[in-house]
Each structure stands twice: as structure tokens, then as C-alpha cells.
Coordinates of N, CA, C and O in Angstrom, one line a residue:
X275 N 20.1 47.1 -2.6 CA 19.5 48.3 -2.1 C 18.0 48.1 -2.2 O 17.4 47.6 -3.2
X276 N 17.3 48.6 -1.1 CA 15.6 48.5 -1.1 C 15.7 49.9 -1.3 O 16.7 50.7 -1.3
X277 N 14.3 50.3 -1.7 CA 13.6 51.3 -2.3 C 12.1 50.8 -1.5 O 11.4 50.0 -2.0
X278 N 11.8 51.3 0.0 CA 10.7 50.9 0.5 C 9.8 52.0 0.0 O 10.2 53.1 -0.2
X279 N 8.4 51.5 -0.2 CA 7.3 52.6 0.1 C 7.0 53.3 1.0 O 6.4 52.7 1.9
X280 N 7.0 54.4 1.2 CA 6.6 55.6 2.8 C 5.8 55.3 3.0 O 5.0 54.8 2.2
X281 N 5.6 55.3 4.6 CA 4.5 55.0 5.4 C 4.2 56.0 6.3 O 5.2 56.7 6.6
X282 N 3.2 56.3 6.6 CA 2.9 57.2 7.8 C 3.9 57.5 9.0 O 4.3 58.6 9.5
X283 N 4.3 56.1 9.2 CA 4.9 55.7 10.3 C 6.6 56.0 10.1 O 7.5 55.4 10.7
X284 N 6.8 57.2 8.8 CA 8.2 57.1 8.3 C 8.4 58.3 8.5 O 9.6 58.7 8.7
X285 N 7.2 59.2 8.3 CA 7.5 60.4 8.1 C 8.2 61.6 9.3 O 8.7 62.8 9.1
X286 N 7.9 60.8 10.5 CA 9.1 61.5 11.7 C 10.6 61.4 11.5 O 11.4 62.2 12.0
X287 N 11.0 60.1 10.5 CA 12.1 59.8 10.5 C 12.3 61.0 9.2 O 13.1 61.9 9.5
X288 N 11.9 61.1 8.1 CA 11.8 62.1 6.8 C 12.2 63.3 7.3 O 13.3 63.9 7.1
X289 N 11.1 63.5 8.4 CA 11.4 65.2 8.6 C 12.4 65.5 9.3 O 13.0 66.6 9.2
X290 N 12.9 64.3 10.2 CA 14.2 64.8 11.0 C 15.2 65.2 9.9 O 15.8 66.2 9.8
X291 N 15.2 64.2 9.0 CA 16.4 64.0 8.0 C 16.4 65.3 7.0 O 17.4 65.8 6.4
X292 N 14.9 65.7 7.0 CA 14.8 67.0 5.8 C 15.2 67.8 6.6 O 16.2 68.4 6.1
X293 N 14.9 68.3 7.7 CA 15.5 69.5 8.6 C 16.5 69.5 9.3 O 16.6 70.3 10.2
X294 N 17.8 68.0 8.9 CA 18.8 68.5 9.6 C 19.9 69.2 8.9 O 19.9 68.9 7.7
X295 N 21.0 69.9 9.3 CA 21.9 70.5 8.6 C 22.9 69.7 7.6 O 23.7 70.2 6.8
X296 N 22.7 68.3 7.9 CA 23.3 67.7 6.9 C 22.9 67.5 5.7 O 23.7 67.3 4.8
X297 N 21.7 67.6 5.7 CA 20.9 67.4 4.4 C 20.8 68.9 3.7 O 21.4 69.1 2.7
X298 N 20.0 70.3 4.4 CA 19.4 71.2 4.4 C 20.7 72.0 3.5 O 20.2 72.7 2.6
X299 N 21.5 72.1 3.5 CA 22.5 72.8 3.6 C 22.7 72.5 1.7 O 23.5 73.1 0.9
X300 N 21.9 71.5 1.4 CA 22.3 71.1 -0.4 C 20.8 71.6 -0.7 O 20.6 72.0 -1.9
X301 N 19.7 71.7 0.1 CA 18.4 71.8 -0.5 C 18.1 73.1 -1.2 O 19.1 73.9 -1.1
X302 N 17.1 73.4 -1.9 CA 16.7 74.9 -2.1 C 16.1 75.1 -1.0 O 16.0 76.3 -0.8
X303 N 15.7 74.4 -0.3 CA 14.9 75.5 0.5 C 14.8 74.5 2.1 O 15.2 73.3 2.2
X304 N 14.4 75.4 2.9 CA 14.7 75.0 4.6 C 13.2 74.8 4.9 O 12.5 75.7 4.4
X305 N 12.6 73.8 5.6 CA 11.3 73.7 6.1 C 11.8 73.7 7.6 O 12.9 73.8 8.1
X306 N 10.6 73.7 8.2 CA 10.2 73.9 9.7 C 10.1 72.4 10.2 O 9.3 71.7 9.7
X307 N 10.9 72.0 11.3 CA 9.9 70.6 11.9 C 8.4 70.8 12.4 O 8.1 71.5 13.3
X308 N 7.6 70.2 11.6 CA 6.1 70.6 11.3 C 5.5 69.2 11.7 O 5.2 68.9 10.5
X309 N 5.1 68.3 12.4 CA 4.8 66.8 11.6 C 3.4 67.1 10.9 O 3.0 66.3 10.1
X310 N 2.7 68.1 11.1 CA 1.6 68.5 10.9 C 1.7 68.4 9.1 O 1.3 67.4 8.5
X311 N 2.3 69.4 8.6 CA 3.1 69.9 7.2 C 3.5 68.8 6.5 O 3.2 68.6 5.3
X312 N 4.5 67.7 7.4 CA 4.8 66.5 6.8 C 3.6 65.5 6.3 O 3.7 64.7 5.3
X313 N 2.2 65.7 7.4 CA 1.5 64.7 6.9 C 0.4 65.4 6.0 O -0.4 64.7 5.4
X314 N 0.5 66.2 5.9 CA 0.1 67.0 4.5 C 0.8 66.9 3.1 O 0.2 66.6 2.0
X315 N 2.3 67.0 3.2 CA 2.6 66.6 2.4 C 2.8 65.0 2.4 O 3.7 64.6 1.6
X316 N 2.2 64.2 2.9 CA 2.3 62.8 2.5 C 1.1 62.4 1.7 O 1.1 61.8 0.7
X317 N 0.1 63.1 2.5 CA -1.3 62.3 1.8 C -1.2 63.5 0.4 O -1.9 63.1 -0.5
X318 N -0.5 64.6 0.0 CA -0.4 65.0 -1.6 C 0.3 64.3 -2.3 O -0.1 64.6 -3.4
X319 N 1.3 63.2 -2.6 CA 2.3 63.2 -2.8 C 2.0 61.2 -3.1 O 2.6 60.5 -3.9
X320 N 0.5 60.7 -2.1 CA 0.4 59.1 -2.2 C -0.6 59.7 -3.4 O -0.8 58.8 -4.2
X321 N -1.2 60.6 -3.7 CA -2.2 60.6 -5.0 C -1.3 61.7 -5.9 O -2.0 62.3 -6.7
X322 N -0.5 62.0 -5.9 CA 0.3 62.5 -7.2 C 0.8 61.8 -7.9 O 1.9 61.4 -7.5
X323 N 0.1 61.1 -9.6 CA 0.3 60.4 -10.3 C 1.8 60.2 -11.6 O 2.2 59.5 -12.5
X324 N 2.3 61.7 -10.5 CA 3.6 62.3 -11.1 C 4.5 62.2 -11.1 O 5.3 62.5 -12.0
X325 N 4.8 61.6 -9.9 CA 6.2 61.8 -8.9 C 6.0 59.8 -8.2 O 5.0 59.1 -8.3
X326 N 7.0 59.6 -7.6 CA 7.5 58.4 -6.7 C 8.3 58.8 -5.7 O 9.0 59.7 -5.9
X327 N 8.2 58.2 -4.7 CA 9.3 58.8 -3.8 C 9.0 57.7 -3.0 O 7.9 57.2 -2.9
X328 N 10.3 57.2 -2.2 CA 10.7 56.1 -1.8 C 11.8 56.1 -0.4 O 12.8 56.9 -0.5
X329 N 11.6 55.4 0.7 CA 12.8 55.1 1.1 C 13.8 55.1 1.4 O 13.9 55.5 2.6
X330 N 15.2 54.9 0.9 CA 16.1 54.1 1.0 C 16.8 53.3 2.3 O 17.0 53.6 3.5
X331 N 17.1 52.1 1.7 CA 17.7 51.5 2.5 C 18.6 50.4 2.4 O 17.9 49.7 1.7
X332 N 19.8 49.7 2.7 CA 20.3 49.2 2.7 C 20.5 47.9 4.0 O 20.3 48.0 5.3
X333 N 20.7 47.0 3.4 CA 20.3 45.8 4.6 C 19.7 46.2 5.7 O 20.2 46.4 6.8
X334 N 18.5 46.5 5.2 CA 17.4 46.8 6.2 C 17.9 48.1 7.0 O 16.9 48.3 7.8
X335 N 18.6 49.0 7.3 CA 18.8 50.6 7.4 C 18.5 51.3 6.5 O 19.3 51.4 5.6
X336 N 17.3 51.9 6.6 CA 16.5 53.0 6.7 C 17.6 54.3 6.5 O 17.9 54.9 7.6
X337 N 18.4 54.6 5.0 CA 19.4 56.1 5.4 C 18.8 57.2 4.2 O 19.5 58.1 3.7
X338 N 17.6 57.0 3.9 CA 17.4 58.8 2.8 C 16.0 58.3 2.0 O 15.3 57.3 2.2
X339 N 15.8 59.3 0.9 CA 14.8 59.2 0.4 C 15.2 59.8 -0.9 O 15.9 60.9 -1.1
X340 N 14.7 59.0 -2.1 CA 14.8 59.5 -3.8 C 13.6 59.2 -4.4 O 12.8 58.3 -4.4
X341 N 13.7 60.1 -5.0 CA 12.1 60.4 -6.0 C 12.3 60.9 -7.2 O 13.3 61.5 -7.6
X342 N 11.2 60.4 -7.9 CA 10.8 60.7 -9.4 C 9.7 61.9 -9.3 O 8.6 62.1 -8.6
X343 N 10.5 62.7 -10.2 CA 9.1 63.9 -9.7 C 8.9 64.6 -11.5 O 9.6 64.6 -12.6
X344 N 7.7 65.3 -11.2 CA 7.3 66.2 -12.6 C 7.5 64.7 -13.6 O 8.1 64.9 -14.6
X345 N 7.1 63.7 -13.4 CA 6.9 62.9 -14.6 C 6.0 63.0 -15.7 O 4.8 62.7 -15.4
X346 N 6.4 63.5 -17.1 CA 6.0 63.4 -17.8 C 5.7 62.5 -19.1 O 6.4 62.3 -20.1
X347 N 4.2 61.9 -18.8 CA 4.3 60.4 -18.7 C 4.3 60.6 -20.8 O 4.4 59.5 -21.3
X348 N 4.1 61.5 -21.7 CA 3.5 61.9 -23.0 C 4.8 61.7 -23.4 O 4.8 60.7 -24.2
X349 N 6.3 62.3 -23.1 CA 7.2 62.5 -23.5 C 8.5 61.6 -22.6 O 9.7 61.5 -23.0
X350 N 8.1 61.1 -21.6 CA 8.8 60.2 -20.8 C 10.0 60.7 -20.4 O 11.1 60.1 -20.5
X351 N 9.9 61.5 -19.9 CA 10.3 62.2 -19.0 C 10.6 63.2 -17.5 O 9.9 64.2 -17.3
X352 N 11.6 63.0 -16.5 CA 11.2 63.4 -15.5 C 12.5 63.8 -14.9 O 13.6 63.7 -15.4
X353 N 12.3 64.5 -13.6 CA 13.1 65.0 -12.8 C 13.9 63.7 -11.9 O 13.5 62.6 -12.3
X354 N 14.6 63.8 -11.1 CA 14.9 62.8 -9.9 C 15.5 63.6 -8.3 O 15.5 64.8 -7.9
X355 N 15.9 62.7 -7.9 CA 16.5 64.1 -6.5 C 16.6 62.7 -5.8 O 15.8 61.8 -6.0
X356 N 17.8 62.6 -4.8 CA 17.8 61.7 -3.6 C 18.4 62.6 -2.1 O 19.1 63.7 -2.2
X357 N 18.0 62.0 -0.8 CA 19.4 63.0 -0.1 C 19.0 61.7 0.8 O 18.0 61.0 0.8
X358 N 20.7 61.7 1.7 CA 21.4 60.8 2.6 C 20.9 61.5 3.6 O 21.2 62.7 3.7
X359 N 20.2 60.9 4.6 CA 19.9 61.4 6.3 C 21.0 60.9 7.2 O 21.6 61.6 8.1
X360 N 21.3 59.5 6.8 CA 22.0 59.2 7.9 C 23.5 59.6 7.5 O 23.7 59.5 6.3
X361 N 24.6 60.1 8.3 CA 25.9 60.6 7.5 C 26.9 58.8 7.4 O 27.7 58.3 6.6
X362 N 26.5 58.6 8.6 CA 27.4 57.4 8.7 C 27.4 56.2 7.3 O 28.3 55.4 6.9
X363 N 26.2 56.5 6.9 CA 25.8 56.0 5.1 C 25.9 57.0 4.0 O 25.5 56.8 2.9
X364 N 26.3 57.7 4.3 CA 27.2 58.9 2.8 C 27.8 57.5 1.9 O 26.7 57.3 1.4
X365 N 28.4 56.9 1.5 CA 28.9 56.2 1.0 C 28.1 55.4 0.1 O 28.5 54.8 -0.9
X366 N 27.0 55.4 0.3 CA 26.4 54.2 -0.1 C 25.4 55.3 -0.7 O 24.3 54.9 -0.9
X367 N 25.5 56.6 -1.0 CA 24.8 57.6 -2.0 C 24.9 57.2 -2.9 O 23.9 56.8 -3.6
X368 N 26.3 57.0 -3.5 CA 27.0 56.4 -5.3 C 26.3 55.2 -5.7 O 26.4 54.6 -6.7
X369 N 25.5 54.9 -4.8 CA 24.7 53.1 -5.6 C 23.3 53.8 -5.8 O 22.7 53.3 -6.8
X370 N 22.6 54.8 -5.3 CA 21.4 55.4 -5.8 C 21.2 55.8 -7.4 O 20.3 55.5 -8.1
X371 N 21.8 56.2 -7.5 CA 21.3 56.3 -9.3 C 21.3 55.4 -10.3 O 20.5 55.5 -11.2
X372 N 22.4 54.4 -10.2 CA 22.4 53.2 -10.7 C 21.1 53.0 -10.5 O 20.3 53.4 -11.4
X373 N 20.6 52.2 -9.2 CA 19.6 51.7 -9.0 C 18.2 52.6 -9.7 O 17.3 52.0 -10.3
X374 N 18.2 54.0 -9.5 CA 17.5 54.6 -10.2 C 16.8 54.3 -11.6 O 15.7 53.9 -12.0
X375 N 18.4 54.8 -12.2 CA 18.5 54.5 -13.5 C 17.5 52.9 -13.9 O 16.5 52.5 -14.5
X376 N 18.4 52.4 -13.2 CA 17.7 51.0 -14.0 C 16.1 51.0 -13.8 O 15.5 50.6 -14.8
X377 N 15.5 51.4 -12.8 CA 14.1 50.9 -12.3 C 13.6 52.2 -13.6 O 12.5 52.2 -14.2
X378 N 14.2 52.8 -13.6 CA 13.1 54.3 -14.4 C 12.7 53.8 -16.0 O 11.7 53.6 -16.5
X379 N 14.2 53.6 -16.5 CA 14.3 53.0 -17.9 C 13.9 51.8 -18.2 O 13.3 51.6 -19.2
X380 N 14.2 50.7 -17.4 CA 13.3 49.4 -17.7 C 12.1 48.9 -16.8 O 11.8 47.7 -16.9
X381 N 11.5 49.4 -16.1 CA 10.6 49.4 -15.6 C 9.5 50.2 -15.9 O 8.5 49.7 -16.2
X382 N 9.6 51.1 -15.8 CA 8.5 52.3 -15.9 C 8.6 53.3 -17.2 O 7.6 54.1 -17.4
X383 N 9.4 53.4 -17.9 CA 9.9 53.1 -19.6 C 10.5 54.8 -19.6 O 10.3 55.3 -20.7
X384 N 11.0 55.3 -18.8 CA 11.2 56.7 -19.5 C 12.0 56.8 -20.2 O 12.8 55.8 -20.4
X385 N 12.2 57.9 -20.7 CA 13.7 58.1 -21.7 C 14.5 59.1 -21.6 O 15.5 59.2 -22.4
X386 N 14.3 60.0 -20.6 CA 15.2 60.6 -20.0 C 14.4 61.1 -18.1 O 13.3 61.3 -17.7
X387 N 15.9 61.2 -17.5 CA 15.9 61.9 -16.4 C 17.0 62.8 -16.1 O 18.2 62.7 -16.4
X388 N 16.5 63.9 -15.4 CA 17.3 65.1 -15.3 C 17.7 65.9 -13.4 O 16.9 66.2 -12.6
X389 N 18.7 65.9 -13.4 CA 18.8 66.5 -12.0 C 19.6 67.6 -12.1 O 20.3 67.9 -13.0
X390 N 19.3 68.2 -10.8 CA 20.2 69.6 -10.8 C 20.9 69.4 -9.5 O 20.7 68.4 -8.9
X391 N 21.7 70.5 -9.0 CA 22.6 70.1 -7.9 C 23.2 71.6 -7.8 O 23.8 72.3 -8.6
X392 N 22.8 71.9 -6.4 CA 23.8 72.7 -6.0 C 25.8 73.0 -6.0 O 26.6 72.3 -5.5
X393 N 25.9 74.3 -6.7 CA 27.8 74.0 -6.9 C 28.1 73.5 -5.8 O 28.5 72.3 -5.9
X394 N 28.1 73.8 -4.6 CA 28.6 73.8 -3.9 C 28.6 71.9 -3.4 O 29.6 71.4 -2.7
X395 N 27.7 71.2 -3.6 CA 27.9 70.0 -3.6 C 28.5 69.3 -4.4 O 27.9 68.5 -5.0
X396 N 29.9 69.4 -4.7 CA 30.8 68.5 -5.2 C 30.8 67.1 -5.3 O 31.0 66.4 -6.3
X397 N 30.5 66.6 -4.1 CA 30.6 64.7 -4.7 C 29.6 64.3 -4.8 O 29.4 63.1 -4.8
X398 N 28.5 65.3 -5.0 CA 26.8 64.7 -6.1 C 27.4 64.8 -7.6 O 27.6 63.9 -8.4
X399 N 27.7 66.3 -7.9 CA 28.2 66.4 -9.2 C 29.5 65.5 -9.8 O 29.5 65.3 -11.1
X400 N 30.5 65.1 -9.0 CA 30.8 64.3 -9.4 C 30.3 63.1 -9.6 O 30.5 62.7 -10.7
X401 N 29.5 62.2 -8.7 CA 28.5 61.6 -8.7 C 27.9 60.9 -9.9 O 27.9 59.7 -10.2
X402 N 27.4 62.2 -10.7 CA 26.4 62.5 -11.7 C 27.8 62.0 -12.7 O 27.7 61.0 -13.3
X403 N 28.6 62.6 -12.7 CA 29.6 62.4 -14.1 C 30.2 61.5 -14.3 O 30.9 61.4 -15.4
X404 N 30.1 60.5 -13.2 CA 31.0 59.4 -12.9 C 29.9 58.2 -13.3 O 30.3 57.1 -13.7
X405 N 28.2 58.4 -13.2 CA 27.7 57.3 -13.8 C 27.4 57.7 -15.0 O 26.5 57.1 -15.4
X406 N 27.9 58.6 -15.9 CA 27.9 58.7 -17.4 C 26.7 60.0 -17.6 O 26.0 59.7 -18.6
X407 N 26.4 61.1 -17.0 CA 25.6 62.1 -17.1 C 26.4 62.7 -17.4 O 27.6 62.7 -17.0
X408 N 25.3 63.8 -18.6 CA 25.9 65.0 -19.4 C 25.4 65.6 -18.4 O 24.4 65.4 -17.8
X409 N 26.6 67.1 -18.4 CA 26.4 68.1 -17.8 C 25.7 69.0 -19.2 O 26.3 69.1 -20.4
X410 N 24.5 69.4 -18.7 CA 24.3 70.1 -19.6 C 23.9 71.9 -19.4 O 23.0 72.4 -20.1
X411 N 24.4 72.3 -18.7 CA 24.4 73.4 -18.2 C 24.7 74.3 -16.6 O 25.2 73.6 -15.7
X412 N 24.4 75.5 -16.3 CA 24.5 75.9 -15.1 C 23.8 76.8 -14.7 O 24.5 77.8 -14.9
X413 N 22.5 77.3 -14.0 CA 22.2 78.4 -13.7 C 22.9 78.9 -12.6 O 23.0 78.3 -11.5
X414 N 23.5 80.5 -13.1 CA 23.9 81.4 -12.4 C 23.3 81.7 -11.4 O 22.2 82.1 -11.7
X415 N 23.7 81.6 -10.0 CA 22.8 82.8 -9.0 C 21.4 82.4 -8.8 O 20.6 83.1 -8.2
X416 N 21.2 81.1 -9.3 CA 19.7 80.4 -9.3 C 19.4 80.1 -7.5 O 18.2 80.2 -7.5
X417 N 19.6 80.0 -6.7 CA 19.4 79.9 -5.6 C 19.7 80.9 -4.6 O 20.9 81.0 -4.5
X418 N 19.0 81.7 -3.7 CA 19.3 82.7 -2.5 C 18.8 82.1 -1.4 O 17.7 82.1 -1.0
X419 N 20.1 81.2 -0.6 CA 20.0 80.7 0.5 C 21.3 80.9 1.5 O 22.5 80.8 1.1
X420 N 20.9 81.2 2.9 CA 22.2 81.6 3.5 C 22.6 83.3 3.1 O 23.8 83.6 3.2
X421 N 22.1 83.9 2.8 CA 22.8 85.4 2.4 C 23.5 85.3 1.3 O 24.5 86.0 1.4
X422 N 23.3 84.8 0.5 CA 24.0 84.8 -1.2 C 23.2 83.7 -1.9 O 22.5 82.8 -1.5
X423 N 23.5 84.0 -3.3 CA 23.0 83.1 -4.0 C 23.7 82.5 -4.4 O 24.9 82.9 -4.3
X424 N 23.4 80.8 -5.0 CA 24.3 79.4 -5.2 C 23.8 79.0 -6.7 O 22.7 79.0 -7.1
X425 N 25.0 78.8 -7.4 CA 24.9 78.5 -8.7 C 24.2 76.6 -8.7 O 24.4 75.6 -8.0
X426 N 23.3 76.8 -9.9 CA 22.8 75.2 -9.7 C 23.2 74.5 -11.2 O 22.8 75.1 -12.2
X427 N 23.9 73.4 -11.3 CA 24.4 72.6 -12.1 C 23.3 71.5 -12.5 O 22.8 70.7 -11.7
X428 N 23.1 71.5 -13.8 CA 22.1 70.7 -14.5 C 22.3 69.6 -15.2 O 23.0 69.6 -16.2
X429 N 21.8 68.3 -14.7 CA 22.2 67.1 -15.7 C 20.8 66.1 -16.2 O 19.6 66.3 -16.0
X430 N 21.7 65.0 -17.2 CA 20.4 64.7 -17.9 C 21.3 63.6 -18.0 O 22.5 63.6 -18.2
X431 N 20.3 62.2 -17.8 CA 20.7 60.5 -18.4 C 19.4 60.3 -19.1 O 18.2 60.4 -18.7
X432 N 20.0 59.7 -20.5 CA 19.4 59.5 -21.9 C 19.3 57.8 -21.8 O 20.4 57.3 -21.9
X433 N 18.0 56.8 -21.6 CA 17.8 55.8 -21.9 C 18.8 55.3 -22.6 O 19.6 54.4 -22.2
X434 N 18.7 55.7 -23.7 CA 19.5 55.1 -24.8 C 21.4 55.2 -24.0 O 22.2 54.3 -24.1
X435 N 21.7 56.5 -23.4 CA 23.0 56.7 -23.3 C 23.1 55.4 -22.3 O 23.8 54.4 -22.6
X436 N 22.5 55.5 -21.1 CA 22.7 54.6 -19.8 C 22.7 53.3 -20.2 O 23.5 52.7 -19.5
X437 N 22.0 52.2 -21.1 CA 22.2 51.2 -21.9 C 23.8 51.0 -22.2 O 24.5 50.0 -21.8
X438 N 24.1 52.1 -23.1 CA 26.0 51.9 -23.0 C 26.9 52.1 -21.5 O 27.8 51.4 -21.1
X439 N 26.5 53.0 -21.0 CA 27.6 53.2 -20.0 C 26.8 52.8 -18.7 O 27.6 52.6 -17.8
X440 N 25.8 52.7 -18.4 CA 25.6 51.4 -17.4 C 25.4 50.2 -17.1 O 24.6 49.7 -16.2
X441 N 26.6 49.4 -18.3 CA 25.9 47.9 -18.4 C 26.6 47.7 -17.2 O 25.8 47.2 -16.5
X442 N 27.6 47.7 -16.6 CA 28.5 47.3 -15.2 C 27.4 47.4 -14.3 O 27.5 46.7 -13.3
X443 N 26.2 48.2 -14.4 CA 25.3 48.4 -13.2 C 24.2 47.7 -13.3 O 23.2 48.0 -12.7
X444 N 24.1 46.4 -14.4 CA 23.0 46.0 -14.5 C 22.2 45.5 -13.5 O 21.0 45.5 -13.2
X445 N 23.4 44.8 -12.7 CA 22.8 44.1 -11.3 C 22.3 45.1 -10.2 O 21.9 44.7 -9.1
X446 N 22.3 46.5 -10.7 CA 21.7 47.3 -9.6 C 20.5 47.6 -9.6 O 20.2 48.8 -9.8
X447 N 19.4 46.7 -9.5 CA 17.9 46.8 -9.7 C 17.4 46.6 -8.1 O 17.9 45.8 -7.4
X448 N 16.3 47.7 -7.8 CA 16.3 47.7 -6.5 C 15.3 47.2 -6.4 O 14.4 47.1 -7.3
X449 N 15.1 46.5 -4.7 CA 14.3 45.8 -4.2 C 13.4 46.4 -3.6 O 13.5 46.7 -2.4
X450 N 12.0 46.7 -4.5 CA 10.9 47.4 -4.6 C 9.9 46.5 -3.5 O 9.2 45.5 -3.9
X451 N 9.9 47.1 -2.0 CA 8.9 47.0 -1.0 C 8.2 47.9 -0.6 O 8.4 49.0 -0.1
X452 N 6.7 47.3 -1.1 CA 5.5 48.1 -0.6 C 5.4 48.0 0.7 O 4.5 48.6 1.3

């Protein structure tokens, strides 16, 4: 799995992917196709010393984007988030955290990462539990999208824990193209 760096030249493909209903539909929130907005949010996001955001791709297909965000470089820790653009590559979601995992904790040294997930997205949350994340909570009612609110499910992988239960994923270290 590559993990390319965004390019200007990517961000048509981003926005299609952030604004279509296959994606939008897990997001908190719905943007506008803007490319204007998109390239605003690019040039914030190449000097936010905070966050990474990347990518994805698979033998050279280009299918989503995952990021490190709110990094807190004092206490080493941070948020994550990925979403699948292309549907025909849904499958190949389950190899992103692995690869995560590894690059966060032996590369860039954190010691924990934490994600949340909409209920209603079932095979992220399983996802999450199936590479050895505690569930460690649920906000009620935390989201009003669509005419109701969506309960949001909270997880967390502990350096130390992912050491034990991702040694099968050692070989999942991704192939970091600038």
C-alpha cells in the first residue's frame, strides 16, 4: 500500500470523493463541490504541523485518503480518520490501519491513536475491533445529520497494545511517496 503525498493536482479527485454519497453519508459533515474551498483547504493543511494526510493507493490506484490529525506532539498523541472513494476498492479499507499503525508508532513515535465512527458504519467499527482497538466509549446523539442525530463510537490503539496484537501486520509498512 502507498500512502502518496497530495498534490494540487489531486485535489479534484479529493473533492469528488469527499462529496460523493458514498463517502458523505459516514462524515460529520457534507461540503459543497467548491475547488476554490478545496484549495484553501490544501495550502492550510501543507503548513499544519499537526496533522498528515495522505493519499491512498494500491498498485498505483489512487482509492481514498487517511490522516493524522490534532497531533499532539508533548504527549504523543493523535486522532486518525481514512475514507474509501473508490467503492470498487472497499476491500482494501481493512489494510489501512495496519499500515497506519505501523508508520505512527515506529516512525513518527506516538503512543496512542484514537478514532471515532459513526454507529451506523458497521464494518469500520468492526474494522477497529478486529485490529485489536478498545472500544472505549459512545457519544449519544453526538451527530445531527440527515434529520436525526447519529450516535458516534470511540476508539483508541495503545503503542504498547499494537506491539502484541499487530505483530502479523508487521509487513504492513507503507510506501511513503512524496
Amino acid at each position: 500500500m502507498e500512502f502518496l503525498q497530495i498534490r494540487e493536482s489531486d485535489l479534484e479527485q479529493i473533492l469528488t470523493w469527499r462529496t460523493s454519497e458514498f463517502v458523505t453519508k459516514y462524515m460529520y459533515t457534507d461540503i459543497e463541490y467548491n475547488l476554490k474551498n478545496q484549495k484553501e483547504w490544501y495550502e492550510k493543511v501543507q503548513k499544519n504541523e499537526h496533522s498528515y494526510y495522505w493519499i491512498v493507493a494500491t498498485k498505483g490506484k489512487k482509492f481514498g485518503l487517511v490522516s493524522i490529525n490534532d497531533i499532539d506532539w508533548k504527549n504523543k498523541k493523535a486522532t486518525w480518520a481514512f475514507y474509501v472513494g473508490e467503492p470498487s476498492l472497499s476491500m482494501v479499507a481493512g489494510l489501512i490501519g495496519p499500515h497506519l499503525y505501523n508508520f505512527a508508532f515506529d516512525n513518527i513515535g506516538l503512543n496512542k491513536l484514537t478514532g471515532e465512527v459513526m454507529a451506523e458504519n458497521e464494518a469500520v467499527r468492526k474494522m477497529h475491533l478486529k485490529h485489536g482497538c478498545r472500544e472505549v466509549g459512545v457519544y449519544n446523539e453526538h451527530i445531527y445529520k440527515n434529520g436525526h442525530y447519529h450516535d458516534v463510537y470511540l476508539y483508541e490503539m495503545l503503542a504498547s497494545h499494537w506491539r502484541e496484537v499487530g505483530e502479523k501486520y508487521k509487513k504492513f509498512v507503507p510506501k511513503m511517496i512524496e
